GROMACS .gro file of C-alpha atoms in nm:
model
  400
    1UNK     CA    1  -0.059   1.232   3.027
    2UNK     CA    2   0.004   0.942   2.809
    3UNK     CA    3   0.157   0.979   2.462
    4UNK     CA    4  -0.171   0.890   2.305
    5UNK     CA    5  -0.358   1.139   2.517
    6UNK     CA    6  -0.096   1.404   2.421
    7UNK     CA    7  -0.156   1.319   2.051
    8UNK     CA    8  -0.530   1.354   2.096
    9UNK     CA    9  -0.480   1.694   2.254
   10UNK     CA   10  -0.261   1.805   1.966
   11UNK     CA   11  -0.498   1.680   1.697
   12UNK     CA   12  -0.800   1.842   1.875
   13UNK     CA   13  -0.624   2.179   1.897
   14UNK     CA   14  -0.492   2.149   1.541
   15UNK     CA   15  -0.842   2.084   1.394
   16UNK     CA   16  -1.052   2.294   1.635
   17UNK     CA   17  -1.154   2.511   1.349
   18UNK     CA   18  -1.262   2.214   1.129
   19UNK     CA   19  -1.583   2.020   1.153
   20UNK     CA   20  -1.562   1.643   1.146
   21UNK     CA   21  -1.562   1.410   0.953
   22UNK     CA   22  -1.202   1.511   0.882
   23UNK     CA   23  -0.880   1.329   0.791
   24UNK     CA   24  -0.531   1.422   0.891
   25UNK     CA   25  -0.173   1.312   0.838
   26UNK     CA   26   0.078   1.383   1.123
   27UNK     CA   27   0.383   1.495   0.928
   28UNK     CA   28   0.619   1.435   1.218
   29UNK     CA   29   0.500   1.065   1.226
   30UNK     CA   30   0.501   1.043   0.845
   31UNK     CA   31   0.861   1.156   0.829
   32UNK     CA   32   0.979   0.935   1.121
   33UNK     CA   33   0.820   0.634   0.943
   34UNK     CA   34   0.992   0.732   0.621
   35UNK     CA   35   1.323   0.744   0.799
   36UNK     CA   36   1.262   0.405   0.951
   37UNK     CA   37   1.185   0.247   0.603
   38UNK     CA   38   1.516   0.390   0.465
   39UNK     CA   39   1.705   0.261   0.765
   40UNK     CA   40   1.564  -0.088   0.718
   41UNK     CA   41   1.622  -0.085   0.346
   42UNK     CA   42   1.999  -0.054   0.411
   43UNK     CA   43   2.095   0.158   0.127
   44UNK     CA   44   1.867   0.006  -0.141
   45UNK     CA   45   1.610   0.262  -0.289
   46UNK     CA   46   1.238   0.236  -0.188
   47UNK     CA   47   0.980   0.259  -0.460
   48UNK     CA   48   0.667   0.409  -0.307
   49UNK     CA   49   0.346   0.218  -0.357
   50UNK     CA   50   0.099   0.485  -0.454
   51UNK     CA   51  -0.217   0.287  -0.362
   52UNK     CA   52  -0.104   0.314   0.004
   53UNK     CA   53  -0.078   0.695  -0.013
   54UNK     CA   54  -0.324   0.816  -0.278
   55UNK     CA   55  -0.220   1.181  -0.238
   56UNK     CA   56   0.015   1.344  -0.490
   57UNK     CA   57   0.155   1.595  -0.237
   58UNK     CA   58   0.254   1.321   0.001
   59UNK     CA   59   0.400   1.103  -0.279
   60UNK     CA   60   0.621   1.407  -0.367
   61UNK     CA   61   0.712   1.453  -0.004
   62UNK     CA   62   0.831   1.101   0.023
   63UNK     CA   63   1.020   1.105  -0.306
   64UNK     CA   64   1.202   1.416  -0.200
   65UNK     CA   65   1.363   1.236   0.080
   66UNK     CA   66   1.696   1.043   0.038
   67UNK     CA   67   1.641   0.678  -0.002
   68UNK     CA   68   1.315   0.689  -0.201
   69UNK     CA   69   1.304   0.660  -0.590
   70UNK     CA   70   1.022   0.586  -0.823
   71UNK     CA   71   0.640   0.497  -0.778
   72UNK     CA   72   0.460   0.170  -0.789
   73UNK     CA   73   0.115   0.236  -0.927
   74UNK     CA   74  -0.208   0.027  -0.923
   75UNK     CA   75  -0.383   0.106  -1.248
   76UNK     CA   76  -0.284   0.210  -1.595
   77UNK     CA   77  -0.493   0.518  -1.588
   78UNK     CA   78  -0.335   0.624  -1.263
   79UNK     CA   79   0.017   0.552  -1.407
   80UNK     CA   80  -0.049   0.780  -1.707
   81UNK     CA   81  -0.193   1.052  -1.490
   82UNK     CA   82   0.111   1.042  -1.254
   83UNK     CA   83   0.348   1.044  -1.551
   84UNK     CA   84   0.164   1.345  -1.708
   85UNK     CA   85   0.195   1.514  -1.362
   86UNK     CA   86   0.577   1.495  -1.373
   87UNK     CA   87   0.659   1.163  -1.205
   88UNK     CA   88   0.927   1.013  -1.425
   89UNK     CA   89   0.945   0.656  -1.306
   90UNK     CA   90   0.613   0.470  -1.254
   91UNK     CA   91   0.595   0.092  -1.236
   92UNK     CA   92   0.238  -0.045  -1.277
   93UNK     CA   93   0.230  -0.335  -1.028
   94UNK     CA   94  -0.062  -0.512  -1.184
   95UNK     CA   95  -0.164  -0.626  -1.533
   96UNK     CA   96  -0.412  -0.408  -1.705
   97UNK     CA   97  -0.698  -0.455  -1.954
   98UNK     CA   98  -0.732  -0.077  -2.028
   99UNK     CA   99  -0.730  -0.056  -2.413
  100UNK     CA  100  -0.751   0.322  -2.419
  101UNK     CA  101  -0.467   0.345  -2.179
  102UNK     CA  102  -0.237   0.126  -2.373
  103UNK     CA  103  -0.319   0.326  -2.694
  104UNK     CA  104  -0.222   0.646  -2.514
  105UNK     CA  105   0.098   0.493  -2.378
  106UNK     CA  106   0.207   0.352  -2.710
  107UNK     CA  107   0.149   0.689  -2.886
  108UNK     CA  108   0.337   0.919  -2.648
  109UNK     CA  109   0.713   0.913  -2.614
  110UNK     CA  110   0.713   1.080  -2.270
  111UNK     CA  111   0.460   0.843  -2.119
  112UNK     CA  112   0.628   0.540  -2.278
  113UNK     CA  113   0.962   0.639  -2.130
  114UNK     CA  114   0.809   0.697  -1.781
  115UNK     CA  115   0.572   0.400  -1.736
  116UNK     CA  116   0.660   0.031  -1.706
  117UNK     CA  117   0.367  -0.220  -1.741
  118UNK     CA  118   0.336  -0.565  -1.567
  119UNK     CA  119   0.315  -0.880  -1.764
  120UNK     CA  120   0.294  -1.247  -1.661
  121UNK     CA  121   0.128  -1.402  -1.970
  122UNK     CA  122   0.194  -1.381  -2.344
  123UNK     CA  123  -0.177  -1.311  -2.394
  124UNK     CA  124  -0.119  -0.973  -2.229
  125UNK     CA  125   0.140  -0.884  -2.494
  126UNK     CA  126  -0.114  -0.972  -2.764
  127UNK     CA  127  -0.375  -0.758  -2.583
  128UNK     CA  128  -0.143  -0.461  -2.569
  129UNK     CA  129  -0.053  -0.501  -2.939
  130UNK     CA  130  -0.422  -0.504  -3.034
  131UNK     CA  131  -0.482  -0.194  -2.821
  132UNK     CA  132  -0.196   0.014  -2.962
  133UNK     CA  133  -0.421   0.178  -3.224
  134UNK     CA  134  -0.121   0.267  -3.444
  135UNK     CA  135   0.103   0.377  -3.156
  136UNK     CA  136   0.466   0.279  -3.223
  137UNK     CA  137   0.643   0.355  -2.893
  138UNK     CA  138   0.826   0.073  -2.729
  139UNK     CA  139   0.649  -0.052  -2.425
  140UNK     CA  140   0.856  -0.107  -2.117
  141UNK     CA  141   0.773  -0.446  -1.948
  142UNK     CA  142   0.821  -0.587  -1.600
  143UNK     CA  143   0.781  -0.961  -1.535
  144UNK     CA  144   0.609  -1.075  -1.215
  145UNK     CA  145   0.726  -1.380  -1.027
  146UNK     CA  146   0.480  -1.583  -0.816
  147UNK     CA  147   0.621  -1.575  -0.469
  148UNK     CA  148   0.393  -1.829  -0.297
  149UNK     CA  149   0.544  -2.097  -0.087
  150UNK     CA  150   0.445  -2.444  -0.222
  151UNK     CA  151   0.469  -2.737   0.019
  152UNK     CA  152   0.408  -3.109  -0.006
  153UNK     CA  153   0.454  -3.125  -0.377
  154UNK     CA  154   0.230  -2.821  -0.444
  155UNK     CA  155  -0.064  -2.960  -0.253
  156UNK     CA  156  -0.037  -2.670  -0.002
  157UNK     CA  157   0.013  -2.315  -0.111
  158UNK     CA  158   0.088  -2.015   0.115
  159UNK     CA  159   0.065  -1.671  -0.046
  160UNK     CA  160  -0.149  -1.466  -0.283
  161UNK     CA  161  -0.268  -1.601  -0.614
  162UNK     CA  162  -0.091  -1.356  -0.842
  163UNK     CA  163   0.134  -1.448  -1.129
  164UNK     CA  164   0.136  -1.792  -1.291
  165UNK     CA  165   0.516  -1.767  -1.326
  166UNK     CA  166   0.674  -1.966  -1.049
  167UNK     CA  167   0.999  -2.115  -1.167
  168UNK     CA  168   1.309  -1.961  -1.321
  169UNK     CA  169   1.238  -2.141  -1.648
  170UNK     CA  170   0.889  -2.004  -1.667
  171UNK     CA  171   0.997  -1.645  -1.608
  172UNK     CA  172   1.284  -1.670  -1.851
  173UNK     CA  173   1.052  -1.826  -2.107
  174UNK     CA  174   0.835  -1.514  -2.101
  175UNK     CA  175   1.136  -1.296  -2.117
  176UNK     CA  176   1.226  -1.464  -2.443
  177UNK     CA  177   0.873  -1.428  -2.565
  178UNK     CA  178   0.891  -1.049  -2.504
  179UNK     CA  179   1.230  -1.025  -2.663
  180UNK     CA  180   1.101  -1.190  -2.981
  181UNK     CA  181   0.805  -0.955  -3.002
  182UNK     CA  182   0.878  -0.609  -3.165
  183UNK     CA  183   0.762  -0.310  -2.967
  184UNK     CA  184   0.838  -0.436  -2.618
  185UNK     CA  185   1.149  -0.444  -2.389
  186UNK     CA  186   1.191  -0.617  -2.059
  187UNK     CA  187   1.332  -0.387  -1.805
  188UNK     CA  188   1.248  -0.545  -1.467
  189UNK     CA  189   1.139  -0.829  -1.251
  190UNK     CA  190   0.896  -0.789  -0.959
  191UNK     CA  191   0.822  -1.035  -0.677
  192UNK     CA  192   0.583  -0.934  -0.395
  193UNK     CA  193   0.588  -1.157  -0.103
  194UNK     CA  194   0.262  -1.062   0.049
  195UNK     CA  195   0.254  -1.352   0.287
  196UNK     CA  196   0.574  -1.218   0.446
  197UNK     CA  197   0.540  -0.839   0.397
  198UNK     CA  198   0.164  -0.814   0.463
  199UNK     CA  199   0.088  -1.060   0.744
  200UNK     CA  200   0.168  -0.970   1.105
  201UNK     CA  201   0.365  -1.208   1.304
  202UNK     CA  202   0.270  -1.096   1.654
  203UNK     CA  203  -0.108  -1.095   1.680
  204UNK     CA  204  -0.229  -0.982   2.025
  205UNK     CA  205  -0.383  -1.269   2.218
  206UNK     CA  206  -0.285  -1.525   1.962
  207UNK     CA  207   0.062  -1.655   2.065
  208UNK     CA  208   0.037  -2.000   1.890
  209UNK     CA  209  -0.082  -1.845   1.562
  210UNK     CA  210   0.187  -1.578   1.586
  211UNK     CA  211   0.452  -1.840   1.627
  212UNK     CA  212   0.313  -2.045   1.336
  213UNK     CA  213   0.329  -1.724   1.121
  214UNK     CA  214   0.683  -1.658   1.214
  215UNK     CA  215   0.787  -2.020   1.128
  216UNK     CA  216   0.605  -1.998   0.798
  217UNK     CA  217   0.759  -1.669   0.715
  218UNK     CA  218   1.113  -1.782   0.788
  219UNK     CA  219   1.067  -2.078   0.562
  220UNK     CA  220   0.911  -1.867   0.288
  221UNK     CA  221   1.198  -1.612   0.306
  222UNK     CA  222   1.458  -1.894   0.271
  223UNK     CA  223   1.282  -2.049  -0.019
  224UNK     CA  224   1.209  -1.726  -0.207
  225UNK     CA  225   1.562  -1.581  -0.167
  226UNK     CA  226   1.710  -1.886  -0.341
  227UNK     CA  227   1.445  -1.903  -0.607
  228UNK     CA  228   1.443  -1.522  -0.674
  229UNK     CA  229   1.823  -1.531  -0.721
  230UNK     CA  230   1.778  -1.820  -0.968
  231UNK     CA  231   1.500  -1.630  -1.157
  232UNK     CA  232   1.717  -1.321  -1.186
  233UNK     CA  233   2.015  -1.521  -1.322
  234UNK     CA  234   1.779  -1.681  -1.573
  235UNK     CA  235   1.626  -1.361  -1.687
  236UNK     CA  236   1.961  -1.181  -1.711
  237UNK     CA  237   2.079  -1.460  -1.941
  238UNK     CA  238   1.802  -1.337  -2.182
  239UNK     CA  239   1.803  -0.962  -2.080
  240UNK     CA  240   2.160  -0.871  -1.975
  241UNK     CA  241   2.069  -0.508  -1.923
  242UNK     CA  242   1.790  -0.570  -1.677
  243UNK     CA  243   1.723  -0.236  -1.493
  244UNK     CA  244   1.572  -0.338  -1.171
  245UNK     CA  245   1.457  -0.624  -0.948
  246UNK     CA  246   1.178  -0.511  -0.718
  247UNK     CA  247   1.070  -0.697  -0.408
  248UNK     CA  248   0.942  -0.669  -0.053
  249UNK     CA  249   0.679  -0.459   0.118
  250UNK     CA  250   0.647  -0.256   0.445
  251UNK     CA  251   0.667  -0.576   0.659
  252UNK     CA  252   0.960  -0.728   0.508
  253UNK     CA  253   1.182  -0.436   0.400
  254UNK     CA  254   1.504  -0.545   0.581
  255UNK     CA  255   1.468  -0.904   0.484
  256UNK     CA  256   1.413  -0.847   0.122
  257UNK     CA  257   1.679  -0.579   0.109
  258UNK     CA  258   1.942  -0.833   0.234
  259UNK     CA  259   1.904  -1.037  -0.094
  260UNK     CA  260   2.180  -0.960  -0.337
  261UNK     CA  261   1.937  -1.031  -0.632
  262UNK     CA  262   1.701  -0.742  -0.526
  263UNK     CA  263   1.793  -0.391  -0.636
  264UNK     CA  264   1.493  -0.196  -0.489
  265UNK     CA  265   1.223  -0.232  -0.227
  266UNK     CA  266   0.854  -0.160  -0.252
  267UNK     CA  267   0.672   0.005   0.043
  268UNK     CA  268   0.394   0.250   0.108
  269UNK     CA  269   0.180   0.147   0.397
  270UNK     CA  270   0.467   0.201   0.629
  271UNK     CA  271   0.438   0.576   0.580
  272UNK     CA  272   0.082   0.594   0.723
  273UNK     CA  273   0.111   0.280   0.947
  274UNK     CA  274  -0.259   0.179   0.956
  275UNK     CA  275  -0.383  -0.067   1.218
  276UNK     CA  276  -0.297  -0.381   1.026
  277UNK     CA  277   0.070  -0.302   1.074
  278UNK     CA  278   0.054  -0.306   1.455
  279UNK     CA  279   0.133  -0.679   1.464
  280UNK     CA  280   0.495  -0.712   1.358
  281UNK     CA  281   0.802  -0.801   1.549
  282UNK     CA  282   1.036  -0.670   1.285
  283UNK     CA  283   0.942  -0.306   1.319
  284UNK     CA  284   0.711  -0.064   1.489
  285UNK     CA  285   0.592   0.269   1.332
  286UNK     CA  286   0.392   0.564   1.442
  287UNK     CA  287   0.025   0.605   1.328
  288UNK     CA  288   0.042   0.894   1.090
  289UNK     CA  289  -0.297   0.891   0.903
  290UNK     CA  290  -0.612   0.926   1.112
  291UNK     CA  291  -0.976   1.036   1.062
  292UNK     CA  292  -1.219   1.187   1.312
  293UNK     CA  293  -1.592   1.145   1.343
  294UNK     CA  294  -1.810   1.384   1.545
  295UNK     CA  295  -2.019   1.283   1.842
  296UNK     CA  296  -2.383   1.335   1.754
  297UNK     CA  297  -2.569   1.149   2.025
  298UNK     CA  298  -2.532   1.040   2.388
  299UNK     CA  299  -2.768   0.742   2.416
  300UNK     CA  300  -2.688   0.653   2.783
  301UNK     CA  301  -2.414   0.600   3.034
  302UNK     CA  302  -2.100   0.473   2.875
  303UNK     CA  303  -2.222   0.528   2.521
  304UNK     CA  304  -2.179   0.786   2.252
  305UNK     CA  305  -2.277   0.773   1.884
  306UNK     CA  306  -2.060   0.926   1.618
  307UNK     CA  307  -2.153   1.004   1.259
  308UNK     CA  308  -2.062   0.739   1.008
  309UNK     CA  309  -1.729   0.559   1.033
  310UNK     CA  310  -1.819   0.234   0.861
  311UNK     CA  311  -1.518   0.228   0.631
  312UNK     CA  312  -1.411  -0.137   0.593
  313UNK     CA  313  -1.090  -0.220   0.425
  314UNK     CA  314  -1.047  -0.456   0.133
  315UNK     CA  315  -0.953  -0.830   0.187
  316UNK     CA  316  -1.123  -1.120   0.352
  317UNK     CA  317  -1.412  -0.974   0.560
  318UNK     CA  318  -1.345  -0.968   0.932
  319UNK     CA  319  -1.313  -0.757   1.242
  320UNK     CA  320  -0.949  -0.677   1.150
  321UNK     CA  321  -1.077  -0.493   0.835
  322UNK     CA  322  -1.271  -0.228   1.039
  323UNK     CA  323  -1.126   0.102   1.149
  324UNK     CA  324  -1.034   0.100   1.513
  325UNK     CA  325  -1.135   0.375   1.757
  326UNK     CA  326  -0.805   0.517   1.866
  327UNK     CA  327  -0.854   0.841   2.061
  328UNK     CA  328  -0.970   0.874   2.335
  329UNK     CA  329  -0.833   0.545   2.447
  330UNK     CA  330  -1.083   0.286   2.570
  331UNK     CA  331  -1.367   0.316   2.328
  332UNK     CA  332  -1.498   0.006   2.141
  333UNK     CA  333  -1.772  -0.101   1.904
  334UNK     CA  334  -2.103  -0.230   2.019
  335UNK     CA  335  -2.079  -0.590   1.889
  336UNK     CA  336  -2.448  -0.580   1.786
  337UNK     CA  337  -2.392  -0.279   1.553
  338UNK     CA  338  -2.024  -0.249   1.461
  339UNK     CA  339  -1.910   0.037   1.241
  340UNK     CA  340  -2.214   0.186   1.083
  341UNK     CA  341  -2.288   0.346   0.740
  342UNK     CA  342  -2.436   0.666   0.891
  343UNK     CA  343  -2.402   0.624   1.270
  344UNK     CA  344  -2.167   0.424   1.494
  345UNK     CA  345  -2.232   0.369   1.873
  346UNK     CA  346  -1.913   0.346   2.074
  347UNK     CA  347  -1.897   0.189   2.426
  348UNK     CA  348  -1.662   0.257   2.721
  349UNK     CA  349  -1.608   0.482   3.009
  350UNK     CA  350  -1.442   0.755   2.801
  351UNK     CA  351  -1.781   0.806   2.635
  352UNK     CA  352  -1.911   0.989   2.948
  353UNK     CA  353  -1.645   1.265   2.903
  354UNK     CA  354  -1.743   1.336   2.541
  355UNK     CA  355  -1.982   1.613   2.439
  356UNK     CA  356  -2.183   1.669   2.127
  357UNK     CA  357  -1.951   1.782   1.854
  358UNK     CA  358  -1.638   1.637   2.006
  359UNK     CA  359  -1.406   1.439   1.781
  360UNK     CA  360  -1.338   1.062   1.809
  361UNK     CA  361  -1.024   0.968   1.625
  362UNK     CA  362  -0.996   0.647   1.427
  363UNK     CA  363  -0.723   0.454   1.249
  364UNK     CA  364  -0.815   0.279   0.923
  365UNK     CA  365  -0.726  -0.090   0.881
  366UNK     CA  366  -0.533  -0.031   0.563
  367UNK     CA  367  -0.341   0.275   0.436
  368UNK     CA  368  -0.440   0.457   0.112
  369UNK     CA  369  -0.798   0.324   0.106
  370UNK     CA  370  -0.881   0.596   0.365
  371UNK     CA  371  -0.833   0.849   0.090
  372UNK     CA  372  -1.126   0.703  -0.096
  373UNK     CA  373  -1.345   0.850   0.185
  374UNK     CA  374  -1.206   1.197   0.205
  375UNK     CA  375  -1.123   1.452  -0.056
  376UNK     CA  376  -0.862   1.631   0.148
  377UNK     CA  377  -0.587   1.559   0.406
  378UNK     CA  378  -0.505   1.819   0.660
  379UNK     CA  379  -0.131   1.809   0.737
  380UNK     CA  380  -0.047   1.854   1.103
  381UNK     CA  381   0.282   1.972   1.244
  382UNK     CA  382   0.296   1.999   1.620
  383UNK     CA  383  -0.047   2.126   1.713
  384UNK     CA  384  -0.136   2.315   1.396
  385UNK     CA  385  -0.259   2.234   1.047
  386UNK     CA  386   0.002   2.374   0.820
  387UNK     CA  387  -0.142   2.270   0.493
  388UNK     CA  388  -0.443   2.103   0.333
  389UNK     CA  389  -0.386   1.888   0.021
  390UNK     CA  390  -0.626   1.694  -0.199
  391UNK     CA  391  -0.646   1.321  -0.211
  392UNK     CA  392  -0.689   1.141  -0.539
  393UNK     CA  393  -1.066   1.169  -0.473
  394UNK     CA  394  -1.030   1.537  -0.417
  395UNK     CA  395  -0.870   1.571  -0.759
  396UNK     CA  396  -1.160   1.375  -0.910
  397UNK     CA  397  -0.952   1.068  -0.960
  398UNK     CA  398  -1.119   0.745  -0.849
  399UNK     CA  399  -0.915   0.473  -1.031
  400UNK     CA  400  -1.071   0.171  -0.867
   0.00000   0.00000   0.00000
């Protein structure tokens, strides 16, 4: 029996009492992935990206392990909810236009001490001030550096379009603007190199593309390490007591951790290891989060139909954004239908061994987005479900 077949047998036994659709997290795999992230971080703390987990119980499980400290959130409303729930260090990774949220933050000493907001433009400071509604608490601010690699005098750009702050002078200039404005304090700098951390460099069947990605990423890492260090020096000249410099992501943990200027690493997807993280030379993880759909039809030889399953991930639309049939091995989509809203035909010889009601296990393309489809995660240890915990959706929290 292959390792994947053994996993299928375990998951089927563990969930025999549960009707599909159902979502699980294999805790042995989750914990092994957490250990691997800590090893790659080389002693620097890992801030857990909540959008990649979207389950409070599993956020707590990660933070209870040595090597993890703090959360990186994705909306202000989520940040405040997490802080009210007892999480004491929440970095909002994206700017917000949530007026009510800023008013709540500025009026509550506990929330203001726990939550740090992201800023990359003086206009955002004005927006926060206008939203305070009389709240006088000091707002903790993190400045975001644009990490994109710019080539040929800026005519070619590699990387996400995030912050407008690219140079040390630009970031230090905003730090001075914050320092001059009462009610704000710069406490951190963040730089997320998504073109390194979030792009696989070993795509199956694409050797030339994979080599090009590796060359690009090597150049990007060298350029960013030098520029990030210069940015931190420039900001510390304005803010000597800077608390943290955050960088990285699951795909670049060890590279970013090697930079002296970086004090902490961000990661989250590496706990679940969705399918987009299969294509890396720098690490390999164990799939921990899966979902199962039930077989509801047998249209013919070599074909079964499962209920639903059309759960595409965010990003540029393409086949790589679809869930992948994982167990049993050998199933594939019908190219004429793909993953459907209500039904999904699957092709392959394993279909002939599946009966009505059997489970087909899938891996989502990305990590936490799976939790927007399910209100509970069943936690599997060995071949048993040992706990069932709510996702954000299960707690009635749909932040985006």
